[in-house]
mmCIF file with all atom_site columns, C-alpha atoms in Angstrom:
data_model
loop_
_atom_site.group_PDB
_atom_site.id
_atom_site.type_symbol
_atom_site.label_atom_id
_atom_site.label_alt_id
_atom_site.label_comp_id
_atom_site.label_asym_id
_atom_site.label_entity_id
_atom_site.label_seq_id
_atom_site.pdbx_PDB_ins_code
_atom_site.Cartn_x
_atom_site.Cartn_y
_atom_site.Cartn_z
_atom_site.occupancy
_atom_site.B_iso_or_equiv
_atom_site.pdbx_formal_charge
_atom_site.auth_seq_id
_atom_site.auth_comp_id
_atom_site.auth_asym_id
_atom_site.auth_atom_id
_atom_site.pdbx_PDB_model_num
ATOM 1   C CA . UNK A 1 1   ? -16.974 -2.886 -1.807  1.00 69.00 ? 1469 UNK A CA 1
ATOM 2   C CA . UNK A 1 2   ? -13.987 -1.299 0.378   1.00 67.00 ? 1470 UNK A CA 1
ATOM 3   C CA . UNK A 1 3   ? -15.309 -0.485 3.776   1.00 89.00 ? 1471 UNK A CA 1
ATOM 4   C CA . UNK A 1 4   ? -13.069 1.952  6.161   1.00 95.00 ? 1472 UNK A CA 1
ATOM 5   C CA . UNK A 1 5   ? -14.598 1.927  9.558   1.00 96.00 ? 1473 UNK A CA 1
ATOM 6   C CA . UNK A 1 6   ? -13.900 4.642  12.248  1.00 96.00 ? 1474 UNK A CA 1
ATOM 7   C CA . UNK A 1 7   ? -14.585 3.491  15.941  1.00 90.00 ? 1475 UNK A CA 1
ATOM 8   C CA . UNK A 1 8   ? -16.402 6.742  16.954  1.00 91.00 ? 1476 UNK A CA 1
ATOM 9   C CA . UNK A 1 9   ? -18.650 8.982  14.727  1.00 93.00 ? 1477 UNK A CA 1
ATOM 10  C CA . UNK A 1 10  ? -18.804 11.718 17.532  1.00 95.00 ? 1478 UNK A CA 1
ATOM 11  C CA . UNK A 1 11  ? -16.354 12.117 20.445  1.00 96.00 ? 1479 UNK A CA 1
ATOM 12  C CA . UNK A 1 12  ? -16.148 14.752 23.039  1.00 97.00 ? 1480 UNK A CA 1
ATOM 13  C CA . UNK A 1 13  ? -12.792 15.216 25.002  1.00 97.00 ? 1481 UNK A CA 1
ATOM 14  C CA . UNK A 1 14  ? -11.317 17.641 27.572  1.00 97.00 ? 1482 UNK A CA 1
ATOM 15  C CA . UNK A 1 15  ? -8.222  19.629 27.067  1.00 97.00 ? 1483 UNK A CA 1
ATOM 16  C CA . UNK A 1 16  ? -4.940  17.955 27.891  1.00 97.00 ? 1484 UNK A CA 1
ATOM 17  C CA . UNK A 1 17  ? -6.458  14.341 27.379  1.00 97.00 ? 1485 UNK A CA 1
ATOM 18  C CA . UNK A 1 18  ? -4.964  11.730 25.482  1.00 97.00 ? 1486 UNK A CA 1
ATOM 19  C CA . UNK A 1 19  ? -7.079  10.861 22.855  1.00 97.00 ? 1487 UNK A CA 1
ATOM 20  C CA . UNK A 1 20  ? -7.143  7.748  20.492  1.00 97.00 ? 1488 UNK A CA 1
ATOM 21  C CA . UNK A 1 21  ? -8.948  7.406  17.035  1.00 97.00 ? 1489 UNK A CA 1
ATOM 22  C CA . UNK A 1 22  ? -9.222  4.233  15.569  1.00 97.00 ? 1490 UNK A CA 1
ATOM 23  C CA . UNK A 1 23  ? -9.669  3.189  11.901  1.00 97.00 ? 1491 UNK A CA 1
ATOM 24  C CA . UNK A 1 24  ? -10.108 -0.524 10.458  1.00 97.00 ? 1492 UNK A CA 1
ATOM 25  C CA . UNK A 1 25  ? -10.150 -1.203 6.784   1.00 96.00 ? 1493 UNK A CA 1
ATOM 26  C CA . UNK A 1 26  ? -11.451 -4.789 5.044   1.00 93.00 ? 1494 UNK A CA 1
ATOM 27  C CA . UNK A 1 27  ? -9.597  -4.708 1.744   1.00 89.00 ? 1495 UNK A CA 1
ATOM 28  C CA . UNK A 1 28  ? -5.894  -5.625 2.940   1.00 90.00 ? 1496 UNK A CA 1
ATOM 29  C CA . UNK A 1 29  ? -4.619  -2.338 1.546   1.00 90.00 ? 1497 UNK A CA 1
ATOM 30  C CA . UNK A 1 30  ? -1.009  -1.280 2.351   1.00 89.00 ? 1498 UNK A CA 1
ATOM 31  C CA . UNK A 1 31  ? -1.817  2.593  2.402   1.00 90.00 ? 1499 UNK A CA 1
ATOM 32  C CA . UNK A 1 32  ? -3.723  4.228  5.200   1.00 93.00 ? 1500 UNK A CA 1
ATOM 33  C CA . UNK A 1 33  ? -3.890  7.898  5.700   1.00 94.00 ? 1501 UNK A CA 1
ATOM 34  C CA . UNK A 1 34  ? -5.031  10.156 8.632   1.00 97.00 ? 1502 UNK A CA 1
ATOM 35  C CA . UNK A 1 35  ? -6.674  13.667 7.250   1.00 96.00 ? 1503 UNK A CA 1
ATOM 36  C CA . UNK A 1 36  ? -8.189  16.292 9.298   1.00 96.00 ? 1504 UNK A CA 1
ATOM 37  C CA . UNK A 1 37  ? -11.070 18.711 7.206   1.00 95.00 ? 1505 UNK A CA 1
ATOM 38  C CA . UNK A 1 38  ? -11.941 22.076 8.388   1.00 92.00 ? 1506 UNK A CA 1
ATOM 39  C CA . UNK A 1 39  ? -14.123 24.811 6.813   1.00 86.00 ? 1507 UNK A CA 1
ATOM 40  C CA . UNK A 1 40  ? -12.129 26.763 4.504   1.00 80.00 ? 1508 UNK A CA 1
ATOM 41  C CA . UNK A 1 41  ? -9.079  24.761 4.665   1.00 83.00 ? 1509 UNK A CA 1
ATOM 42  C CA . UNK A 1 42  ? -10.194 21.404 2.984   1.00 85.00 ? 1510 UNK A CA 1
ATOM 43  C CA . UNK A 1 43  ? -8.603  18.288 3.731   1.00 91.00 ? 1511 UNK A CA 1
ATOM 44  C CA . UNK A 1 44  ? -5.037  18.311 5.314   1.00 92.00 ? 1512 UNK A CA 1
ATOM 45  C CA . UNK A 1 45  ? -3.037  15.103 5.586   1.00 93.00 ? 1513 UNK A CA 1
ATOM 46  C CA . UNK A 1 46  ? -1.791  14.277 8.999   1.00 96.00 ? 1514 UNK A CA 1
ATOM 47  C CA . UNK A 1 47  ? -0.024  11.077 8.849   1.00 95.00 ? 1515 UNK A CA 1
ATOM 48  C CA . UNK A 1 48  ? 0.142   8.141  6.355   1.00 92.00 ? 1516 UNK A CA 1
ATOM 49  C CA . UNK A 1 49  ? 1.539   4.713  6.713   1.00 93.00 ? 1517 UNK A CA 1
ATOM 50  C CA . UNK A 1 50  ? 2.457   2.346  3.629   1.00 89.00 ? 1518 UNK A CA 1
ATOM 51  C CA . UNK A 1 51  ? 3.263   -0.700 5.656   1.00 89.00 ? 1519 UNK A CA 1
ATOM 52  C CA . UNK A 1 52  ? 2.801   -2.109 9.323   1.00 91.00 ? 1520 UNK A CA 1
ATOM 53  C CA . UNK A 1 53  ? 5.089   -0.218 11.673  1.00 88.00 ? 1521 UNK A CA 1
ATOM 54  C CA . UNK A 1 54  ? 5.934   2.225  8.913   1.00 90.00 ? 1522 UNK A CA 1
ATOM 55  C CA . UNK A 1 55  ? 4.843   5.882  9.163   1.00 92.00 ? 1523 UNK A CA 1
ATOM 56  C CA . UNK A 1 56  ? 5.312   9.016  7.303   1.00 92.00 ? 1524 UNK A CA 1
ATOM 57  C CA . UNK A 1 57  ? 4.240   12.671 8.247   1.00 94.00 ? 1525 UNK A CA 1
ATOM 58  C CA . UNK A 1 58  ? 2.014   14.496 6.225   1.00 92.00 ? 1526 UNK A CA 1
ATOM 59  C CA . UNK A 1 59  ? 1.290   18.277 6.036   1.00 90.00 ? 1527 UNK A CA 1
ATOM 60  C CA . UNK A 1 60  ? 0.321   18.890 9.543   1.00 95.00 ? 1528 UNK A CA 1
ATOM 61  C CA . UNK A 1 61  ? 1.688   16.246 11.998  1.00 96.00 ? 1529 UNK A CA 1
ATOM 62  C CA . UNK A 1 62  ? 2.524   18.343 14.990  1.00 96.00 ? 1530 UNK A CA 1
ATOM 63  C CA . UNK A 1 63  ? 0.500   17.566 18.058  1.00 96.00 ? 1531 UNK A CA 1
ATOM 64  C CA . UNK A 1 64  ? -0.265  13.979 16.880  1.00 98.00 ? 1532 UNK A CA 1
ATOM 65  C CA . UNK A 1 65  ? 1.363   10.319 16.466  1.00 97.00 ? 1533 UNK A CA 1
ATOM 66  C CA . UNK A 1 66  ? -0.111  7.357  14.865  1.00 97.00 ? 1534 UNK A CA 1
ATOM 67  C CA . UNK A 1 67  ? 0.389   3.577  15.457  1.00 97.00 ? 1535 UNK A CA 1
ATOM 68  C CA . UNK A 1 68  ? -0.168  0.740  12.788  1.00 96.00 ? 1536 UNK A CA 1
ATOM 69  C CA . UNK A 1 69  ? 0.563   -2.550 14.476  1.00 94.00 ? 1537 UNK A CA 1
ATOM 70  C CA . UNK A 1 70  ? -1.709  -4.413 12.071  1.00 95.00 ? 1538 UNK A CA 1
ATOM 71  C CA . UNK A 1 71  ? -2.098  -4.009 8.608   1.00 95.00 ? 1539 UNK A CA 1
ATOM 72  C CA . UNK A 1 72  ? -5.803  -3.660 8.808   1.00 96.00 ? 1540 UNK A CA 1
ATOM 73  C CA . UNK A 1 73  ? -5.654  -1.018 11.770  1.00 97.00 ? 1541 UNK A CA 1
ATOM 74  C CA . UNK A 1 74  ? -4.305  2.592  11.606  1.00 97.00 ? 1542 UNK A CA 1
ATOM 75  C CA . UNK A 1 75  ? -4.771  4.619  15.242  1.00 97.00 ? 1543 UNK A CA 1
ATOM 76  C CA . UNK A 1 76  ? -4.430  8.590  15.182  1.00 98.00 ? 1544 UNK A CA 1
ATOM 77  C CA . UNK A 1 77  ? -3.076  9.911  18.659  1.00 98.00 ? 1545 UNK A CA 1
ATOM 78  C CA . UNK A 1 78  ? -3.502  13.294 20.159  1.00 97.00 ? 1546 UNK A CA 1
ATOM 79  C CA . UNK A 1 79  ? -0.741  13.173 22.834  1.00 94.00 ? 1547 UNK A CA 1
ATOM 80  C CA . UNK A 1 80  ? -2.356  16.139 24.680  1.00 97.00 ? 1548 UNK A CA 1
ATOM 81  C CA . UNK A 1 81  ? -5.663  17.408 22.927  1.00 97.00 ? 1549 UNK A CA 1
ATOM 82  C CA . UNK A 1 82  ? -6.062  21.169 22.660  1.00 97.00 ? 1550 UNK A CA 1
ATOM 83  C CA . UNK A 1 83  ? -9.141  22.979 21.314  1.00 97.00 ? 1551 UNK A CA 1
ATOM 84  C CA . UNK A 1 84  ? -7.555  23.843 17.843  1.00 96.00 ? 1552 UNK A CA 1
ATOM 85  C CA . UNK A 1 85  ? -7.736  19.984 17.310  1.00 98.00 ? 1553 UNK A CA 1
ATOM 86  C CA . UNK A 1 86  ? -11.187 20.301 17.159  1.00 97.00 ? 1554 UNK A CA 1
ATOM 87  C CA . UNK A 1 87  ? -12.179 19.194 13.803  1.00 97.00 ? 1555 UNK A CA 1
ATOM 88  C CA . UNK A 1 88  ? -13.581 16.163 11.548  1.00 96.00 ? 1556 UNK A CA 1
ATOM 89  C CA . UNK A 1 89  ? -11.003 13.408 11.348  1.00 98.00 ? 1557 UNK A CA 1
ATOM 90  C CA . UNK A 1 90  ? -11.172 11.285 8.243   1.00 97.00 ? 1558 UNK A CA 1
ATOM 91  C CA . UNK A 1 91  ? -9.251  8.047  7.595   1.00 97.00 ? 1559 UNK A CA 1
ATOM 92  C CA . UNK A 1 92  ? -8.795  6.654  4.287   1.00 94.00 ? 1560 UNK A CA 1
ATOM 93  C CA . UNK A 1 93  ? -6.833  3.653  2.795   1.00 92.00 ? 1561 UNK A CA 1
ATOM 94  C CA . UNK A 1 94  ? -5.497  2.513  -0.833  1.00 88.00 ? 1562 UNK A CA 1
ATOM 95  C CA . UNK A 1 95  ? -3.608  -0.396 -2.479  1.00 83.00 ? 1563 UNK A CA 1
ATOM 96  C CA . UNK A 1 96  ? 0.103   -0.022 -2.913  1.00 74.00 ? 1564 UNK A CA 1
ATOM 97  C CA . UNK A 1 97  ? 1.362   2.165  -5.824  1.00 62.00 ? 1565 UNK A CA 1
ATOM 98  C CA . UNK A 1 98  ? 2.479   -1.046 -7.647  1.00 53.00 ? 1566 UNK A CA 1
ATOM 99  C CA . UNK A 1 99  ? -1.237  -2.319 -8.158  1.00 50.00 ? 1567 UNK A CA 1
ATOM 100 C CA . UNK A 1 100 ? -2.300  0.548  -10.055 1.00 53.00 ? 1568 UNK A CA 1
ATOM 101 C CA . UNK A 1 101 ? -2.501  3.988  -8.888  1.00 58.00 ? 1569 UNK A CA 1
ATOM 102 C CA . UNK A 1 102 ? -5.851  3.314  -7.119  1.00 72.00 ? 1570 UNK A CA 1
ATOM 103 C CA . UNK A 1 103 ? -7.661  5.987  -5.387  1.00 81.00 ? 1571 UNK A CA 1
ATOM 104 C CA . UNK A 1 104 ? -8.098  6.494  -1.620  1.00 87.00 ? 1572 UNK A CA 1
ATOM 105 C CA . UNK A 1 105 ? -11.360 5.193  0.309   1.00 90.00 ? 1573 UNK A CA 1
ATOM 106 C CA . UNK A 1 106 ? -12.543 7.057  3.031   1.00 94.00 ? 1574 UNK A CA 1
ATOM 107 C CA . UNK A 1 107 ? -14.617 6.159  6.319   1.00 95.00 ? 1575 UNK A CA 1
ATOM 108 C CA . UNK A 1 108 ? -17.189 8.382  7.645   1.00 94.00 ? 1576 UNK A CA 1
ATOM 109 C CA . UNK A 1 109 ? -15.326 10.415 9.723   1.00 96.00 ? 1577 UNK A CA 1
ATOM 110 C CA . UNK A 1 110 ? -15.137 11.163 13.615  1.00 96.00 ? 1578 UNK A CA 1
ATOM 111 C CA . UNK A 1 111 ? -16.298 14.583 14.671  1.00 96.00 ? 1579 UNK A CA 1
ATOM 112 C CA . UNK A 1 112 ? -13.950 15.210 17.412  1.00 97.00 ? 1580 UNK A CA 1
ATOM 113 C CA . UNK A 1 113 ? -14.596 18.507 19.867  1.00 97.00 ? 1581 UNK A CA 1
ATOM 114 C CA . UNK A 1 114 ? -12.017 19.308 22.292  1.00 97.00 ? 1582 UNK A CA 1
ATOM 115 C CA . UNK A 1 115 ? -13.504 21.422 25.365  1.00 96.00 ? 1583 UNK A CA 1
ATOM 116 C CA . UNK B 2 1   ? -0.671  30.010 -4.353  1.00 70.00 ? 1011 UNK B CA 1
ATOM 117 C CA . UNK B 2 2   ? -2.439  26.712 -3.830  1.00 79.00 ? 1012 UNK B CA 1
ATOM 118 C CA . UNK B 2 3   ? -1.254  23.721 -5.819  1.00 87.00 ? 1013 UNK B CA 1
ATOM 119 C CA . UNK B 2 4   ? -5.337  22.809 -6.488  1.00 92.00 ? 1014 UNK B CA 1
ATOM 120 C CA . UNK B 2 5   ? -7.781  25.778 -6.892  1.00 93.00 ? 1015 UNK B CA 1
ATOM 121 C CA . UNK B 2 6   ? -11.346 25.031 -6.640  1.00 93.00 ? 1016 UNK B CA 1
ATOM 122 C CA . UNK B 2 7   ? -14.370 27.495 -6.270  1.00 87.00 ? 1017 UNK B CA 1
ATOM 123 C CA . UNK B 2 8   ? -15.594 26.971 -2.703  1.00 84.00 ? 1018 UNK B CA 1
ATOM 124 C CA . UNK B 2 9   ? -19.426 28.260 -4.137  1.00 86.00 ? 1019 UNK B CA 1
ATOM 125 C CA . UNK B 2 10  ? -21.918 27.759 -3.053  1.00 92.00 ? 1020 UNK B CA 1
ATOM 126 C CA . UNK B 2 11  ? -23.471 26.834 -6.244  1.00 95.00 ? 1021 UNK B CA 1
ATOM 127 C CA . UNK B 2 12  ? -27.113 26.673 -6.394  1.00 97.00 ? 1022 UNK B CA 1
ATOM 128 C CA . UNK B 2 13  ? -29.135 25.202 -9.370  1.00 97.00 ? 1023 UNK B CA 1
ATOM 129 C CA . UNK B 2 14  ? -32.555 24.079 -10.350 1.00 97.00 ? 1024 UNK B CA 1
ATOM 130 C CA . UNK B 2 15  ? -33.506 20.191 -10.633 1.00 97.00 ? 1025 UNK B CA 1
ATOM 131 C CA . UNK B 2 16  ? -32.840 19.010 -14.159 1.00 97.00 ? 1026 UNK B CA 1
ATOM 132 C CA . UNK B 2 17  ? -29.959 21.754 -14.797 1.00 97.00 ? 1027 UNK B CA 1
ATOM 133 C CA . UNK B 2 18  ? -26.607 21.097 -16.166 1.00 97.00 ? 1028 UNK B CA 1
ATOM 134 C CA . UNK B 2 19  ? -23.965 21.491 -13.437 1.00 97.00 ? 1029 UNK B CA 1
ATOM 135 C CA . UNK B 2 20  ? -20.359 22.232 -14.391 1.00 97.00 ? 1030 UNK B CA 1
ATOM 136 C CA . UNK B 2 21  ? -17.793 21.862 -11.438 1.00 97.00 ? 1031 UNK B CA 1
ATOM 137 C CA . UNK B 2 22  ? -14.020 23.180 -12.287 1.00 97.00 ? 1032 UNK B CA 1
ATOM 138 C CA . UNK B 2 23  ? -10.526 22.839 -10.672 1.00 96.00 ? 1033 UNK B CA 1
ATOM 139 C CA . UNK B 2 24  ? -7.428  24.231 -11.835 1.00 96.00 ? 1034 UNK B CA 1
ATOM 140 C CA . UNK B 2 25  ? -3.690  23.172 -10.965 1.00 95.00 ? 1035 UNK B CA 1
ATOM 141 C CA . UNK B 2 26  ? -0.545  24.114 -11.360 1.00 93.00 ? 1036 UNK B CA 1
ATOM 142 C CA . UNK B 2 27  ? 1.987   21.095 -11.055 1.00 89.00 ? 1037 UNK B CA 1
ATOM 143 C CA . UNK B 2 28  ? 2.236   19.629 -14.265 1.00 88.00 ? 1038 UNK B CA 1
ATOM 144 C CA . UNK B 2 29  ? 3.499   16.205 -12.760 1.00 86.00 ? 1039 UNK B CA 1
ATOM 145 C CA . UNK B 2 30  ? -0.139  15.498 -12.060 1.00 88.00 ? 1040 UNK B CA 1
ATOM 146 C CA . UNK B 2 31  ? -1.553  12.358 -14.011 1.00 87.00 ? 1041 UNK B CA 1
ATOM 147 C CA . UNK B 2 32  ? -4.505  10.930 -11.958 1.00 88.00 ? 1042 UNK B CA 1
ATOM 148 C CA . UNK B 2 33  ? -7.637  13.011 -11.490 1.00 92.00 ? 1043 UNK B CA 1
ATOM 149 C CA . UNK B 2 34  ? -10.605 12.206 -9.054  1.00 93.00 ? 1044 UNK B CA 1
ATOM 150 C CA . UNK B 2 35  ? -13.661 13.478 -8.133  1.00 96.00 ? 1045 UNK B CA 1
ATOM 151 C CA . UNK B 2 36  ? -15.039 13.067 -4.499  1.00 96.00 ? 1046 UNK B CA 1
ATOM 152 C CA . UNK B 2 37  ? -18.810 13.716 -3.268  1.00 97.00 ? 1047 UNK B CA 1
ATOM 153 C CA . UNK B 2 38  ? -19.301 14.317 0.226   1.00 96.00 ? 1048 UNK B CA 1
ATOM 154 C CA . UNK B 2 39  ? -22.614 14.487 1.611   1.00 96.00 ? 1049 UNK B CA 1
ATOM 155 C CA . UNK B 2 40  ? -23.122 16.313 5.163   1.00 92.00 ? 1050 UNK B CA 1
ATOM 156 C CA . UNK B 2 41  ? -21.804 14.594 8.181   1.00 88.00 ? 1051 UNK B CA 1
ATOM 157 C CA . UNK B 2 42  ? -20.188 11.960 5.598   1.00 92.00 ? 1052 UNK B CA 1
ATOM 158 C CA . UNK B 2 43  ? -16.781 10.976 4.501   1.00 94.00 ? 1053 UNK B CA 1
ATOM 159 C CA . UNK B 2 44  ? -15.911 11.537 0.711   1.00 95.00 ? 1054 UNK B CA 1
ATOM 160 C CA . UNK B 2 45  ? -16.997 8.893  -1.455  1.00 94.00 ? 1055 UNK B CA 1
ATOM 161 C CA . UNK B 2 46  ? -15.253 8.558  -4.849  1.00 92.00 ? 1056 UNK B CA 1
ATOM 162 C CA . UNK B 2 47  ? -17.032 9.407  -7.725  1.00 94.00 ? 1057 UNK B CA 1
ATOM 163 C CA . UNK B 2 48  ? -14.679 9.620  -10.957 1.00 92.00 ? 1058 UNK B CA 1
ATOM 164 C CA . UNK B 2 49  ? -11.198 8.561  -11.373 1.00 89.00 ? 1059 UNK B CA 1
ATOM 165 C CA . UNK B 2 50  ? -9.064  9.246  -14.722 1.00 88.00 ? 1060 UNK B CA 1
ATOM 166 C CA . UNK B 2 51  ? -5.896  8.962  -16.024 1.00 83.00 ? 1061 UNK B CA 1
ATOM 167 C CA . UNK B 2 52  ? -4.083  12.147 -17.759 1.00 77.00 ? 1062 UNK B CA 1
ATOM 168 C CA . UNK B 2 53  ? -6.227  13.959 -20.576 1.00 83.00 ? 1063 UNK B CA 1
ATOM 169 C CA . UNK B 2 54  ? -9.527  13.096 -21.913 1.00 86.00 ? 1064 UNK B CA 1
ATOM 170 C CA . UNK B 2 55  ? -13.151 12.321 -21.371 1.00 91.00 ? 1065 UNK B CA 1
ATOM 171 C CA . UNK B 2 56  ? -14.650 9.657  -18.805 1.00 93.00 ? 1066 UNK B CA 1
ATOM 172 C CA . UNK B 2 57  ? -18.602 9.127  -18.460 1.00 95.00 ? 1067 UNK B CA 1
ATOM 173 C CA . UNK B 2 58  ? -20.278 7.265  -15.920 1.00 94.00 ? 1068 UNK B CA 1
ATOM 174 C CA . UNK B 2 59  ? -24.081 7.653  -16.237 1.00 96.00 ? 1069 UNK B CA 1
ATOM 175 C CA . UNK B 2 60  ? -25.096 11.439 -15.589 1.00 97.00 ? 1070 UNK B CA 1
ATOM 176 C CA . UNK B 2 61  ? -21.556 12.284 -14.761 1.00 97.00 ? 1071 UNK B CA 1
ATOM 177 C CA . UNK B 2 62  ? -18.646 13.268 -16.991 1.00 97.00 ? 1072 UNK B CA 1
ATOM 178 C CA . UNK B 2 63  ? -15.054 13.859 -15.942 1.00 96.00 ? 1073 UNK B CA 1
ATOM 179 C CA . UNK B 2 64  ? -13.072 15.846 -18.395 1.00 96.00 ? 1074 UNK B CA 1
ATOM 180 C CA . UNK B 2 65  ? -9.330  16.572 -18.196 1.00 95.00 ? 1075 UNK B CA 1
ATOM 181 C CA . UNK B 2 66  ? -7.194  19.004 -20.136 1.00 94.00 ? 1076 UNK B CA 1
ATOM 182 C CA . UNK B 2 67  ? -3.499  18.755 -19.107 1.00 91.00 ? 1077 UNK B CA 1
ATOM 183 C CA . UNK B 2 68  ? -2.319  21.341 -21.628 1.00 92.00 ? 1078 UNK B CA 1
ATOM 184 C CA . UNK B 2 69  ? -4.430  23.744 -19.691 1.00 93.00 ? 1079 UNK B CA 1
ATOM 185 C CA . UNK B 2 70  ? -4.294  22.384 -16.243 1.00 94.00 ? 1080 UNK B CA 1
ATOM 186 C CA . UNK B 2 71  ? -7.710  22.287 -16.146 1.00 94.00 ? 1081 UNK B CA 1
ATOM 187 C CA . UNK B 2 72  ? -10.202 19.507 -14.830 1.00 96.00 ? 1082 UNK B CA 1
ATOM 188 C CA . UNK B 2 73  ? -14.190 19.615 -14.569 1.00 97.00 ? 1083 UNK B CA 1
ATOM 189 C CA . UNK B 2 74  ? -16.859 17.530 -13.777 1.00 97.00 ? 1084 UNK B CA 1
ATOM 190 C CA . UNK B 2 75  ? -20.224 17.755 -15.426 1.00 97.00 ? 1085 UNK B CA 1
ATOM 191 C CA . UNK B 2 76  ? -23.554 16.409 -13.994 1.00 98.00 ? 1086 UNK B CA 1
ATOM 192 C CA . UNK B 2 77  ? -26.603 15.997 -16.452 1.00 97.00 ? 1087 UNK B CA 1
ATOM 193 C CA . UNK B 2 78  ? -30.145 16.190 -15.272 1.00 97.00 ? 1088 UNK B CA 1
ATOM 194 C CA . UNK B 2 79  ? -29.114 17.221 -11.819 1.00 97.00 ? 1089 UNK B CA 1
ATOM 195 C CA . UNK B 2 80  ? -31.097 15.774 -8.830  1.00 97.00 ? 1090 UNK B CA 1
ATOM 196 C CA . UNK B 2 81  ? -31.824 16.962 -5.331  1.00 97.00 ? 1091 UNK B CA 1
ATOM 197 C CA . UNK B 2 82  ? -29.782 13.988 -4.097  1.00 97.00 ? 1092 UNK B CA 1
ATOM 198 C CA . UNK B 2 83  ? -26.592 15.527 -5.799  1.00 98.00 ? 1093 UNK B CA 1
ATOM 199 C CA . UNK B 2 84  ? -26.600 18.113 -3.624  1.00 97.00 ? 1094 UNK B CA 1
ATOM 200 C CA . UNK B 2 85  ? -23.418 17.700 -1.722  1.00 97.00 ? 1095 UNK B CA 1
ATOM 201 C CA . UNK B 2 86  ? -19.781 18.960 -1.497  1.00 96.00 ? 1096 UNK B CA 1
ATOM 202 C CA . UNK B 2 87  ? -17.646 17.899 -4.391  1.00 97.00 ? 1097 UNK B CA 1
ATOM 203 C CA . UNK B 2 88  ? -13.896 17.492 -4.053  1.00 96.00 ? 1098 UNK B CA 1
ATOM 204 C CA . UNK B 2 89  ? -11.295 17.716 -6.796  1.00 96.00 ? 1099 UNK B CA 1
ATOM 205 C CA . UNK B 2 90  ? -8.429  15.588 -6.063  1.00 93.00 ? 1100 UNK B CA 1
ATOM 206 C CA . UNK B 2 91  ? -4.838  14.822 -7.929  1.00 90.00 ? 1101 UNK B CA 1
ATOM 207 C CA . UNK B 2 92  ? -2.110  12.591 -7.762  1.00 85.00 ? 1102 UNK B CA 1
ATOM 208 C CA . UNK B 2 93  ? 1.469   12.833 -9.249  1.00 78.00 ? 1103 UNK B CA 1
ATOM 209 C CA . UNK B 2 94  ? 2.593   9.532  -11.044 1.00 69.00 ? 1104 UNK B CA 1
ATOM 210 C CA . UNK B 2 95  ? 4.722   7.174  -8.889  1.00 64.00 ? 1105 UNK B CA 1
ATOM 211 C CA . UNK B 2 96  ? 3.331   8.968  -5.424  1.00 63.00 ? 1106 UNK B CA 1
ATOM 212 C CA . UNK B 2 97  ? 0.389   8.163  -3.447  1.00 66.00 ? 1107 UNK B CA 1
ATOM 213 C CA . UNK B 2 98  ? -0.152  11.593 -1.475  1.00 77.00 ? 1108 UNK B CA 1
ATOM 214 C CA . UNK B 2 99  ? -3.219  12.920 -2.792  1.00 85.00 ? 1109 UNK B CA 1
ATOM 215 C CA . UNK B 2 100 ? -3.763  16.689 -3.506  1.00 88.00 ? 1110 UNK B CA 1
ATOM 216 C CA . UNK B 2 101 ? -7.410  18.119 -2.672  1.00 91.00 ? 1111 UNK B CA 1
ATOM 217 C CA . UNK B 2 102 ? -9.276  21.172 -3.825  1.00 92.00 ? 1112 UNK B CA 1
ATOM 218 C CA . UNK B 2 103 ? -11.207 22.951 -0.885  1.00 91.00 ? 1113 UNK B CA 1
ATOM 219 C CA . UNK B 2 104 ? -14.527 21.751 -2.462  1.00 93.00 ? 1114 UNK B CA 1
ATOM 220 C CA . UNK B 2 105 ? -17.483 23.251 -3.949  1.00 95.00 ? 1115 UNK B CA 1
ATOM 221 C CA . UNK B 2 106 ? -20.840 22.956 -2.096  1.00 95.00 ? 1116 UNK B CA 1
ATOM 222 C CA . UNK B 2 107 ? -23.600 22.189 -4.678  1.00 97.00 ? 1117 UNK B CA 1
ATOM 223 C CA . UNK B 2 108 ? -27.347 22.825 -4.061  1.00 97.00 ? 1118 UNK B CA 1
ATOM 224 C CA . UNK B 2 109 ? -30.000 21.444 -6.507  1.00 97.00 ? 1119 UNK B CA 1
ATOM 225 C CA . UNK B 2 110 ? -33.530 22.824 -5.681  1.00 96.00 ? 1120 UNK B CA 1
ATOM 226 C CA . UNK B 2 111 ? -36.515 21.370 -6.780  1.00 93.00 ? 1121 UNK B CA 1
#
């Protein structure tokens, strides 16, 4: 079974703090993704990565950055947290396209509150 | 107009009912169609995955894709209280790995 592990289930931070959300997958997947999920807005893609040190902006990258130094690990960084970044953050992974169009597998999410 | 439309519900049904969940889409390039189930305070879990038009069955679940109408459905037979969750449809164009999600439908199955 694919296992995507997010380091924290719940996190409370203060406005202006630099926040790191960590995600690790154990299936040697090339692709990794960060989403946020908000009521009424569904899942929105923040950033994705298709290889180590590679990254692509998603639909809402403003205020975020990412880091992928190792294949299994993908970090989301909130450079200066703001209250409108309070949300559920979901990490996902999938194999490379050439291995068949495999769907994404998700972690259990990090519920982040910015005070 | 959103690329994928999904009625958010909530949908409330009695135990044992047949449930029909639906999504419509506008992009004819979508070729891969998925249904995810998300329990409260958990991440989405892949339920069904289909390619192009047709039906796919897995136990009590049937996924149906009608590309000519740009319409996909998930049927749940003999629904159980444990099926109570939010169901998300998702789609993928061929040759591209960026999933497009519906907003999700909240389902409640009551005993």
